Amino acid sequence: MVWSTLAQHLLTKPRAPREAGHSTAAALAERLQNLSNEKLGRSLAIRHVDAGSCNGCELELRAIQNMVYDLTQYGLSFTPSPRHADVLLITGVAARNMAEALRQTRAAMPDPVFTIAVGDCAVDGGVFKGSPAITGGADSILTVDLMISGCPPTPGQIIDGLLSLIEAHTGGK
Amino acid sequence: MTPPNLSAHFWQNHSGEFIALWTSGELAYALFDTGLITTSLEDGTYPALSPKHPGAAWFEKLGQDLNGHKASGVTHANTAIEHFLSPNGTAPWPEFRPAPGDGVHQMAVGPIHAGIIEPGHFRFSIIGEKVLKLEARLGYTHKGTLALMRGKSPRNAARFAARISGDATVAHSLAFAHATEAALGLTPPPRAVHLRAVMAELERMANHTSDIGAIAGDAGFAFLDARFAWHRESLCAAASAAFGHRLMMDMVIPGGIAGDIKTGGADAIRRTLDALETELPGLTRVFEDYASLQDRLVGTGHIGTHLAARYAAGGVTGRASGRQTDARINPGYAPYELMELSVPVETEGDVAARVKIRLAELAESYRMIRTLLNHLPDGQIALAPPATSGMGLGVAESFRGPVWHWLNIDTGLITDIFLADASTLHWPLVEHAACTSIIADFPLINKSVNASYSGVDL
Ligand code: SF4
């Protein structure tokens, strides 16, 4: 039963789109070159930090790991430990109450670190922009390398963004 | 609507189940299942309700953090959200009060957790593996949402209501719309009411499927996790096909809905429901048949009926602990009076019971969605809210329990608003439930209640 449902849906579900934004990819490629990419290899481990989300972005981050999107097929995986992580992926606004925890997570990660802001909140504060309880988007606390907008971005958009990082990483090969 | 203003004595001795408390202007408000009451603030102070109703403690802390209004006679010290008062963003840790005893040690978890979830700090007192005490410190995702909603028209403020807790975006938008419509005397068109219920039930199913899967996944059943995650994905895709957004954010607005169901949307939803209905009996059997899975779930994270009643637990958590409550029926709102909704109730109060409730609710939800889609009334989908004044209270049953919104509108602009997610009363129950099990079972317990952080931090 499971196999028949699975087969049927493998056929009917469109694959997630894979094109990455070329300008982003080019910019990242340059940056990565300077940061000795051979040390990282192709696989990237991601540490996620929710710095003040509504939890909508987390739902879609979890969705990219389900069997439809299967994030690991791209060599990407989430890790609980910042020590093992190459990518710091931030969702939510930069809530004042999370600023210290976010800084400590970054400090615990070995360089080089690529920082990605996922969702409108992390990009610039989203609808919460201007609230005194927040300092803005993720870039109000850390330097951000890549932004993926959307409220929340769809799993396809998140994977697109992450792929642009990988493609930059491997020089597009 | 003008709620009765009571003296301190009658305020403190009001009977009924406590739901929420807040302050606004010169008044403190308390919401009970028996109605809304107020008392006047004296020098910014009002008599505490937490000695009699323990669920009021968090609301009292929040009232102090947000408005500076103190509850007199409280026994709790910590703040709800104002943790980091120094300019550099650091603060001394609050004093946790560990359980006393020889060999008891503390275990600190969070605010950043191992999985992809919201931030919060858990301080366990443990002896060996046994949890003696859990203190949850929340407030990390505080965004100042209520303040952002003031001074805006209901239509503009709806964007914030939709982002109180993303997983319950439809329910919060609905409660907010109900409150606005009550304040302004607006009755949304029947087609909008039906489609709101379709969205609300789709949201319930999407959350229930992912929660059931995640609980099984935590007990080592990756197969169930994968299959339920797949159904969740299909439900989100169907929501997107029908309403243009996977979580249906910003679709429910005061006065109606933001857009009609798309061509082919109803069929996309029906196909998804059919696929789930076909597979659900098999998946349920896996739950019931594996002794190792049952061993992890039965008796774990026990919340007794008495405790659940003391905190007026709602939703899955309340119904798994013997409480026949559902805001869709009581106080009730359209169109559920037409749906012959049956509310499942279990009495064991453990993780297994909370899974059973979710499984039963999935079946109720797809039955109702099909009925709603087959009998969609024609006509308009929204009415513009008039620029009039009034006070309104609204409720909606989210997948985790009731969410309440209260607001005051003056000539079309919101002057004040408060809202209470079911999670506010469920977090203390998580703290209690953790103490009935070993530390390794905490992830299961936490997921089985699935309280929102953002919905409480506001
Ligand atoms: S971007 Fe949207 S979905 Fe993501 S955390 Fe912010 S409000 Fe929620």
XYZ file of C-alpha atoms and ligand atoms in Angstrom:
639
model
C 0.000 0.000 0.000
C 2.753 2.345 0.964
C 4.720 1.595 -2.175
C 1.782 2.187 -4.449
C 0.982 5.538 -2.832
C 4.620 6.459 -2.933
C 5.083 5.517 -6.569
C 1.940 7.333 -7.566
C 3.092 10.512 -5.907
C 6.623 10.341 -7.131
C 5.107 10.480 -10.558
C 2.594 13.210 -9.880
C 4.589 15.580 -7.665
C 6.738 18.086 -9.486
C 10.326 18.127 -8.329
C 11.456 21.155 -6.431
C 12.865 23.752 -8.831
C 16.645 23.809 -8.789
C 17.796 27.016 -10.423
C 19.779 29.218 -8.155
C 20.016 32.970 -8.502
C 23.095 33.504 -10.682
C 24.207 36.786 -9.204
C 24.004 35.396 -5.688
C 25.934 32.335 -6.761
C 28.654 34.419 -8.377
C 29.008 36.652 -5.362
C 29.248 33.692 -3.079
C 31.722 31.889 -5.301
C 34.100 34.780 -4.949
C 33.655 34.887 -1.223
C 34.152 31.179 -0.882
C 37.285 31.234 -2.967
C 38.793 33.538 -0.427
C 37.809 31.220 2.348
C 39.607 28.067 1.190
C 36.624 26.046 0.112
C 38.593 22.843 -0.257
C 38.602 22.585 3.507
C 34.839 22.182 3.587
C 34.276 19.708 0.771
C 30.860 19.581 -0.848
C 28.746 18.624 2.139
C 27.582 21.392 4.371
C 26.284 21.001 7.888
C 23.717 23.562 8.967
C 23.037 24.852 12.465
C 19.606 26.468 12.647
C 18.836 29.213 15.159
C 15.389 30.700 15.634
C 16.161 34.249 16.734
C 12.525 35.259 17.141
C 10.195 33.669 14.608
C 6.461 33.024 14.615
C 7.378 29.347 13.987
C 6.086 29.449 10.394
C 9.618 29.354 8.987
C 10.477 26.352 11.174
C 7.587 24.421 9.661
C 9.030 24.880 6.175
C 12.581 24.138 7.359
C 11.311 20.848 8.678
C 9.453 20.260 5.428
C 12.663 20.414 3.378
C 13.760 17.292 5.230
C 10.675 15.251 4.339
C 10.768 12.595 1.630
C 9.403 14.925 -1.033
C 12.239 17.463 -0.794
C 14.871 15.267 0.905
C 17.501 17.862 1.717
C 20.255 15.308 2.244
C 20.296 14.430 -1.475
C 22.107 17.742 -1.972
C 24.735 17.002 0.635
C 23.070 19.271 3.145
C 22.072 18.297 6.632
C 21.124 19.914 9.910
C 23.363 19.388 12.901
C 22.543 20.070 16.535
C 26.102 21.131 17.326
C 27.471 24.511 16.259
C 30.950 22.929 16.442
C 30.133 20.713 13.464
C 28.365 23.359 11.442
C 29.508 25.231 8.310
C 26.318 27.196 7.882
C 24.458 29.289 10.427
C 20.855 29.454 9.266
C 18.778 32.077 11.037
C 15.001 32.391 11.067
C 12.876 35.030 12.743
C 13.537 38.619 13.707
C 16.545 39.532 15.809
C 14.632 39.552 19.092
C 16.533 41.365 21.834
C 16.017 38.374 24.088
C 17.797 36.076 21.603
C 20.729 38.324 20.662
C 23.166 36.888 23.183
C 22.314 33.260 22.391
C 22.747 33.984 18.679
C 26.149 35.610 19.203
C 27.285 32.700 21.333
C 26.223 30.208 18.689
C 28.262 32.049 16.056
C 31.235 32.179 18.396
C 31.019 28.416 18.925
C 31.281 27.697 15.177
C 34.656 27.091 13.520
C 35.494 29.481 10.658
C 34.650 29.840 7.854
C 30.976 30.235 8.568
C 28.289 31.076 6.027
C 25.349 32.887 7.465
C 21.951 32.605 5.841
C 18.834 34.544 6.799
C 15.669 32.610 5.958
C 12.286 34.356 5.858
C 11.234 37.993 5.731
C 11.676 38.361 9.491
C 15.326 37.318 9.329
C 15.883 39.376 6.181
C 14.840 42.716 7.684
C 12.398 42.199 10.556
C 9.456 41.507 8.231
C 6.130 42.715 9.566
C 7.724 43.307 12.970
C 10.099 45.942 11.586
C 10.343 48.927 13.908
C 9.269 47.116 17.070
C 11.373 48.162 20.068
C 11.522 44.501 21.159
C 13.718 43.628 18.148
C 16.848 45.054 16.570
C 15.764 44.221 12.998
C 16.799 41.286 10.824
C 19.678 38.878 11.374
C 22.139 41.400 9.901
C 21.549 43.667 12.877
C 23.583 41.128 14.875
C 25.825 39.272 12.406
C 27.112 39.632 8.859
C 24.710 37.785 6.580
C 25.947 36.113 3.358
C 22.674 35.023 1.808
C 19.068 36.046 2.255
C 16.062 33.935 1.329
C 12.877 35.995 1.527
C 9.293 34.839 1.828
C 6.818 34.620 4.667
C 7.582 31.838 5.057
C 9.634 30.937 1.960
C 8.359 27.702 0.432
C 10.500 24.570 0.743
C 11.362 25.004 -2.954
C 12.607 28.542 -2.365
C 14.669 27.494 0.650
C 16.309 24.673 -1.293
C 16.945 27.037 -4.201
C 18.780 29.373 -1.891
C 20.794 26.618 -0.277
C 21.698 25.229 -3.696
C 23.058 28.583 -4.739
C 25.386 28.298 -1.773
C 26.497 24.818 -2.808
C 26.955 25.798 -6.418
C 29.081 28.709 -5.387
C 30.915 26.358 -3.117
C 31.811 23.917 -5.853
C 32.428 26.616 -8.450
C 29.209 25.606 -10.235
C 30.597 22.172 -11.089
C -20.309 44.797 25.426
C -19.361 46.159 28.854
C -18.092 43.524 31.273
C -19.106 43.909 34.954
C -16.719 45.885 37.181
C -16.233 44.000 40.447
C -14.814 44.934 43.834
C -11.534 43.307 44.855
C -13.419 40.738 46.917
C -15.757 39.598 44.153
C -12.935 39.759 41.593
C -10.833 37.339 43.611
C -13.696 35.027 44.457
C -15.260 34.841 41.021
C -16.101 31.244 40.257
C -15.478 29.417 37.017
C -12.510 28.146 35.056
C -9.793 30.749 34.577
C -8.811 31.387 30.949
C -6.875 34.669 30.737
C -6.000 37.927 32.519
C -4.718 41.261 31.231
C -4.741 44.951 32.030
C -5.811 47.815 29.821
C -6.259 51.474 30.707
C -7.569 51.697 34.263
C -8.883 48.159 34.417
C -7.731 44.586 34.944
C -9.692 42.035 32.921
C -10.132 38.352 33.666
C -11.727 35.870 31.327
C -13.467 32.849 32.827
C -15.579 30.208 31.137
C -18.421 31.954 32.948
C -17.691 35.317 31.340
C -15.455 38.379 31.258
C -15.031 40.459 34.436
C -13.026 43.554 35.361
C -11.761 45.301 38.451
C -10.357 48.814 38.765
C -6.612 49.290 39.109
C -5.544 51.032 42.341
C -2.173 52.752 41.853
C -1.542 50.391 38.939
C -2.211 47.359 41.139
C -4.952 44.725 41.205
C -5.526 41.682 43.423
C -3.706 38.603 42.144
C -5.755 35.660 40.908
C -2.839 33.201 40.878
C -3.267 32.040 44.506
C -6.635 30.567 43.526
C -6.024 29.967 39.805
C -2.406 28.876 39.171
C -2.824 29.460 35.424
C -3.022 33.197 36.112
C 0.634 33.417 37.202
C 2.075 33.840 33.718
C -0.544 36.462 32.796
C 0.320 38.440 35.940
C 4.029 38.434 35.051
C 3.214 39.497 31.505
C 0.963 42.324 32.717
C 3.854 43.631 34.753
C 6.389 43.310 31.917
C 4.154 44.869 29.269
C 2.170 47.500 31.167
C 3.917 47.824 34.532
C 0.756 46.784 36.363
C 1.396 44.690 39.456
C -0.688 41.915 40.921
C -0.754 42.201 44.712
C -0.287 39.061 46.759
C 1.666 37.008 44.201
C 4.029 34.217 45.088
C 5.997 34.102 41.815
C 9.067 36.246 41.198
C 10.433 35.729 37.660
C 9.425 37.807 34.674
C 7.589 36.566 31.591
C 9.532 38.361 28.876
C 11.703 41.177 30.254
C 14.842 39.136 30.762
C 17.532 41.211 29.156
C 17.370 44.682 30.550
C 20.991 45.724 30.205
C 22.049 47.608 27.064
C 24.566 44.962 25.957
C 21.838 42.347 25.798
C 23.096 40.264 28.666
C 21.407 39.695 31.964
C 21.979 37.704 35.096
C 20.217 34.377 34.938
C 17.021 34.262 36.924
C 17.105 32.266 40.080
C 15.915 28.792 39.392
C 14.648 26.983 42.426
C 15.931 23.428 42.104
C 14.241 20.574 43.902
C 15.913 19.961 47.266
C 17.599 16.684 48.183
C 20.853 14.767 48.172
C 22.275 13.999 44.750
C 19.839 16.238 42.889
C 21.492 18.048 40.035
C 20.364 20.576 37.472
C 20.291 20.144 33.730
C 20.035 23.211 31.509
C 18.509 22.927 28.032
C 18.132 25.827 25.600
C 17.241 28.494 24.695
C 18.583 26.989 21.459
C 17.439 23.415 21.079
C 18.851 20.497 19.116
C 15.990 20.304 16.640
C 14.396 22.846 14.362
C 12.092 24.398 16.918
C 11.522 27.661 18.714
C 13.770 28.869 21.530
C 13.068 28.486 25.232
C 15.054 27.451 28.288
C 14.242 24.362 30.327
C 15.830 23.863 33.723
C 15.450 20.315 34.998
C 16.167 19.103 38.499
C 17.020 15.448 38.119
C 18.173 12.583 40.250
C 19.605 9.905 38.027
C 17.170 9.825 35.133
C 14.140 10.823 37.136
C 12.865 14.363 36.635
C 11.930 15.980 39.937
C 11.172 19.429 38.689
C 11.072 21.418 35.483
C 11.055 25.184 35.184
C 10.443 26.591 31.718
C 11.756 30.065 31.020
C 10.112 31.584 27.976
C 10.014 35.038 26.418
C 12.954 34.637 24.025
C 10.875 35.273 20.909
C 9.136 38.372 22.293
C 8.488 40.660 19.319
C 6.217 43.318 20.800
C 3.337 42.133 18.635
C 0.481 43.572 20.708
C 2.010 47.057 20.658
C 2.366 46.836 16.872
C -1.349 46.075 16.519
C -2.502 49.156 18.428
C -3.462 52.200 16.387
C -4.081 50.095 13.270
C -7.315 49.248 11.520
C -8.465 45.642 12.004
C -7.577 44.789 8.388
C -4.023 46.105 8.868
C -3.612 44.487 12.264
C -4.734 41.113 10.856
C -1.230 40.578 9.448
C 0.083 40.458 13.006
C -2.702 38.200 14.250
C -1.665 35.799 11.481
C 1.880 35.750 12.878
C 1.205 35.148 16.582
C 1.987 31.474 16.020
C 2.623 30.399 12.447
C 1.404 26.842 12.943
C -1.962 28.226 14.115
C -2.082 31.164 11.725
C -5.612 30.367 10.530
C -6.942 29.905 14.077
C -5.429 33.156 15.351
C -6.636 35.062 12.293
C -10.059 33.582 12.887
C -10.197 34.492 16.591
C -9.042 38.002 15.698
C -11.713 38.263 12.998
C -14.363 36.978 15.434
C -13.330 39.611 18.005
C -13.422 42.401 15.415
C -16.761 41.249 14.050
C -18.203 41.091 17.588
C -16.932 44.604 18.321
C -18.327 46.081 15.111
C -21.498 44.024 14.811
C -20.440 42.517 11.502
C -21.683 39.171 10.171
C -19.367 37.676 7.543
C -21.022 36.169 4.442
C -21.875 32.426 4.573
C -19.419 31.483 1.834
C -16.570 33.045 3.836
C -17.692 31.263 7.008
C -17.650 27.895 5.228
C -14.252 28.458 3.614
C -12.802 29.649 6.944
C -13.814 26.314 8.446
C -12.241 24.427 5.522
C -8.977 26.269 6.177
C -9.162 25.802 9.940
C -9.685 22.051 9.575
C -6.899 21.757 6.973
C -4.587 23.526 9.404
C -5.636 21.169 12.201
C -4.917 18.154 10.001
C -1.543 19.465 8.854
C -0.451 19.948 12.468
C -1.917 16.717 13.768
C -0.229 14.659 11.057
C 3.147 16.235 11.714
C 2.767 15.958 15.512
C 1.757 12.298 15.370
C 4.704 11.557 13.087
C 7.152 13.523 15.207
C 6.092 11.711 18.384
C 6.569 8.346 16.664
C 9.905 9.568 15.282
C 11.092 10.420 18.786
C 10.251 6.906 19.868
C 12.422 5.511 17.060
C 9.683 4.902 14.493
C 11.149 6.681 11.493
C 8.664 4.970 9.190
C 5.629 6.575 10.825
C 7.415 9.913 10.972
C 8.176 9.755 7.257
C 4.657 8.780 6.252
C 2.926 11.365 8.411
C 5.370 14.046 7.233
C 4.443 13.059 3.699
C 0.737 13.552 4.443
C 1.480 16.892 6.054
C 3.324 17.907 2.908
C 0.334 16.894 0.769
C -1.999 18.913 2.980
C 0.228 21.993 2.637
C 0.405 21.510 -1.129
C -3.408 21.204 -1.275
C -3.770 24.351 0.843
C -1.491 26.135 -1.566
C -3.464 24.887 -4.585
C -6.752 25.945 -3.015
C -5.836 29.160 -1.229
C -2.447 30.223 -2.623
C -0.404 29.772 0.559
C 0.874 26.566 2.149
C -0.026 27.710 5.668
C -3.002 29.809 4.482
C -1.486 32.863 6.126
C -3.393 36.164 5.752
C -6.369 34.373 4.209
C -8.831 34.895 7.064
C -9.478 38.619 7.530
C -11.994 40.618 9.568
C -15.244 40.590 7.623
C -14.536 37.443 5.614
C -11.670 35.913 3.683
C -9.028 37.494 1.450
C -9.616 35.352 -1.630
C -11.989 32.715 -2.926
C -11.032 29.057 -3.281
C -9.174 28.566 -6.560
C -10.403 26.516 -9.492
C -9.399 22.930 -8.895
C -8.646 23.698 -5.240
C -11.520 21.645 -3.874
C -10.433 18.617 -5.901
C -6.830 18.984 -4.773
C -8.045 18.941 -1.171
C -10.338 15.954 -1.764
C -7.516 13.915 -3.336
C -5.285 14.615 -0.353
C -7.986 13.620 2.114
C -8.665 10.412 0.185
C -4.989 9.454 0.255
C -4.804 10.029 4.006
C -8.035 8.181 4.686
C -6.770 5.171 2.720
C -3.511 4.945 4.595
C -4.631 6.003 8.065
C -6.005 2.627 9.291
C -2.692 0.949 8.426
C -0.642 3.632 10.143
C -2.904 3.537 13.202
C -2.394 -0.226 13.401
C 1.368 0.269 13.496
C 0.859 2.602 16.440
C -1.274 0.084 18.258
C 0.602 -3.101 17.389
C 4.176 -2.369 18.341
C 4.807 -3.053 21.995
C 8.041 -1.057 21.949
C 6.194 2.019 20.711
C 3.337 1.629 23.174
C 5.908 1.156 25.905
C 7.286 4.628 25.232
C 3.889 6.318 25.013
C 1.619 4.671 27.578
C 1.837 6.242 31.005
C 4.402 8.798 29.794
C 3.921 12.480 30.618
C 0.824 11.908 32.682
C -1.529 14.871 33.207
C -4.317 13.901 35.595
C -7.908 14.997 35.090
C -7.796 17.121 38.239
C -4.654 18.967 37.146
C -6.029 19.484 33.637
C -9.186 20.989 35.137
C -7.202 23.272 37.442
C -5.467 24.805 34.430
C -8.596 24.663 32.270
C -6.594 22.695 29.703
C -8.160 22.816 26.281
C -7.659 21.161 22.940
C -5.809 17.881 22.562
C -4.218 18.218 26.004
C -7.541 18.781 27.771
C -9.439 16.149 25.832
C -6.745 13.528 26.503
C -7.222 14.212 30.225
C -10.962 13.702 30.354
C -12.133 17.202 29.508
C -15.032 17.455 27.097
C -14.112 20.917 25.830
C -13.991 22.310 22.346
C -14.417 25.987 21.488
C -16.024 24.996 18.197
C -19.009 23.756 20.239
C -18.759 25.719 23.466
C -19.010 28.719 23.225
C -19.290 27.662 19.572
C -19.166 29.596 16.336
C -20.385 29.270 12.771
C -20.516 27.005 10.828
C -19.885 24.226 13.365
C -23.484 24.211 14.612
C -24.249 22.570 11.242
C -21.457 20.003 11.394
C -22.542 17.538 14.106
C -18.981 17.595 15.351
C -18.132 14.754 17.700
C -15.384 15.518 20.207
C -13.158 12.585 21.155
C -12.263 12.315 24.845
C -9.749 10.026 26.561
C -9.061 9.847 30.266
C -5.539 8.389 30.539
C -3.857 11.795 30.159
C -0.599 10.355 28.796
C 1.283 10.776 25.514
C -0.571 7.762 24.070
C -3.933 9.393 24.828
C -2.851 12.624 23.162
C -1.872 10.669 20.046
C -5.249 8.879 20.074
C -7.119 12.176 20.270
C -5.168 13.482 17.281
C -5.882 10.353 15.245
C -9.591 10.613 16.028
C -9.656 14.319 15.181
C -8.070 13.721 11.787
C -11.080 11.619 10.810
C -13.533 14.236 12.098
C -11.718 16.970 10.190
C -11.720 15.253 6.816
C -15.362 14.339 7.231
C -16.222 17.998 7.894
C -14.031 19.371 5.090
C -15.773 17.123 2.577
C -19.213 18.206 3.793
C -18.211 21.875 3.702
C -16.779 21.602 0.196
C -19.878 19.774 -1.059
C -22.216 22.449 0.291
C -20.359 25.691 -0.346
C -22.857 28.571 -0.395
C -22.546 31.060 -3.247
C -22.092 34.771 -2.770
C -19.679 37.330 -1.450
C -16.521 36.411 0.441
C -15.979 39.558 2.530
C -17.587 42.681 3.932
C -15.595 45.800 4.783
C -15.420 46.486 8.536
C -17.150 49.819 9.283
C -15.170 52.585 11.022
C -17.252 52.333 14.188
C -16.396 51.597 17.847
C -16.858 48.711 20.244
C -15.295 46.019 22.395
C -15.154 42.452 21.157
C -14.101 39.017 22.323
C -13.439 36.214 19.861
C -12.347 32.602 20.076
C -11.268 29.879 17.684
C -10.265 26.287 18.366
C -6.710 25.879 17.057
C -5.163 22.421 16.661
C -3.691 22.774 20.158
C -6.703 24.334 21.885
C -8.697 27.538 22.105
C -7.145 30.896 21.217
C -8.873 34.010 22.560
C -8.612 37.547 21.214
C -10.011 40.633 22.941
C -9.926 44.120 21.495
C -11.249 47.626 21.779
C -11.904 49.589 18.607
C -12.444 53.333 18.461
C -13.791 54.744 15.186
C -12.177 52.010 13.152
C -8.794 51.838 14.910
C -7.665 49.346 17.532
C -6.978 51.136 20.814
C -6.025 48.027 22.759
C -5.777 44.303 22.251
C -4.885 41.199 24.203
C -4.805 37.594 23.175
C -4.230 34.255 24.821
C -2.996 31.157 23.034
C -3.956 27.800 24.567
C -0.226 27.262 25.153
C -0.213 29.743 28.010
C -2.175 27.346 30.173
C -0.456 24.278 28.709
C 3.152 25.181 29.544
C 2.629 24.717 33.300
C 1.124 21.322 32.482
C 4.257 20.397 30.505
C 6.258 21.294 33.627
C 4.091 18.963 35.680
C 3.981 16.173 33.106
C 7.791 16.123 32.811
C 7.966 15.096 36.482
C 6.012 11.901 35.866
C 8.725 10.447 33.641
C 12.428 10.163 33.003
C 14.458 12.849 31.258
C 14.729 10.822 28.039
C 10.950 10.975 27.664
C 10.808 14.755 27.770
C 10.946 15.241 23.983
C 7.929 12.951 23.643
C 6.022 14.804 26.339
C 6.880 18.202 24.914
C 5.816 17.176 21.400
C 2.618 15.554 22.642
C 1.446 18.888 24.092
C 3.226 20.948 21.412
C 2.814 24.283 23.167
C 3.767 27.351 21.137
C 6.632 29.594 22.221
C 5.859 32.522 19.949
C 2.170 32.353 20.895
C 3.130 32.913 24.528
C 6.058 35.315 24.087
C 3.995 37.628 21.860
S 9.057 35.306 7.901
Fe 6.848 35.001 8.203
S 6.676 32.808 8.611
Fe 8.817 33.334 8.919
S 8.989 33.781 11.089
Fe 8.568 35.718 10.058
S 6.370 35.979 10.167
Fe 6.804 33.838 10.599
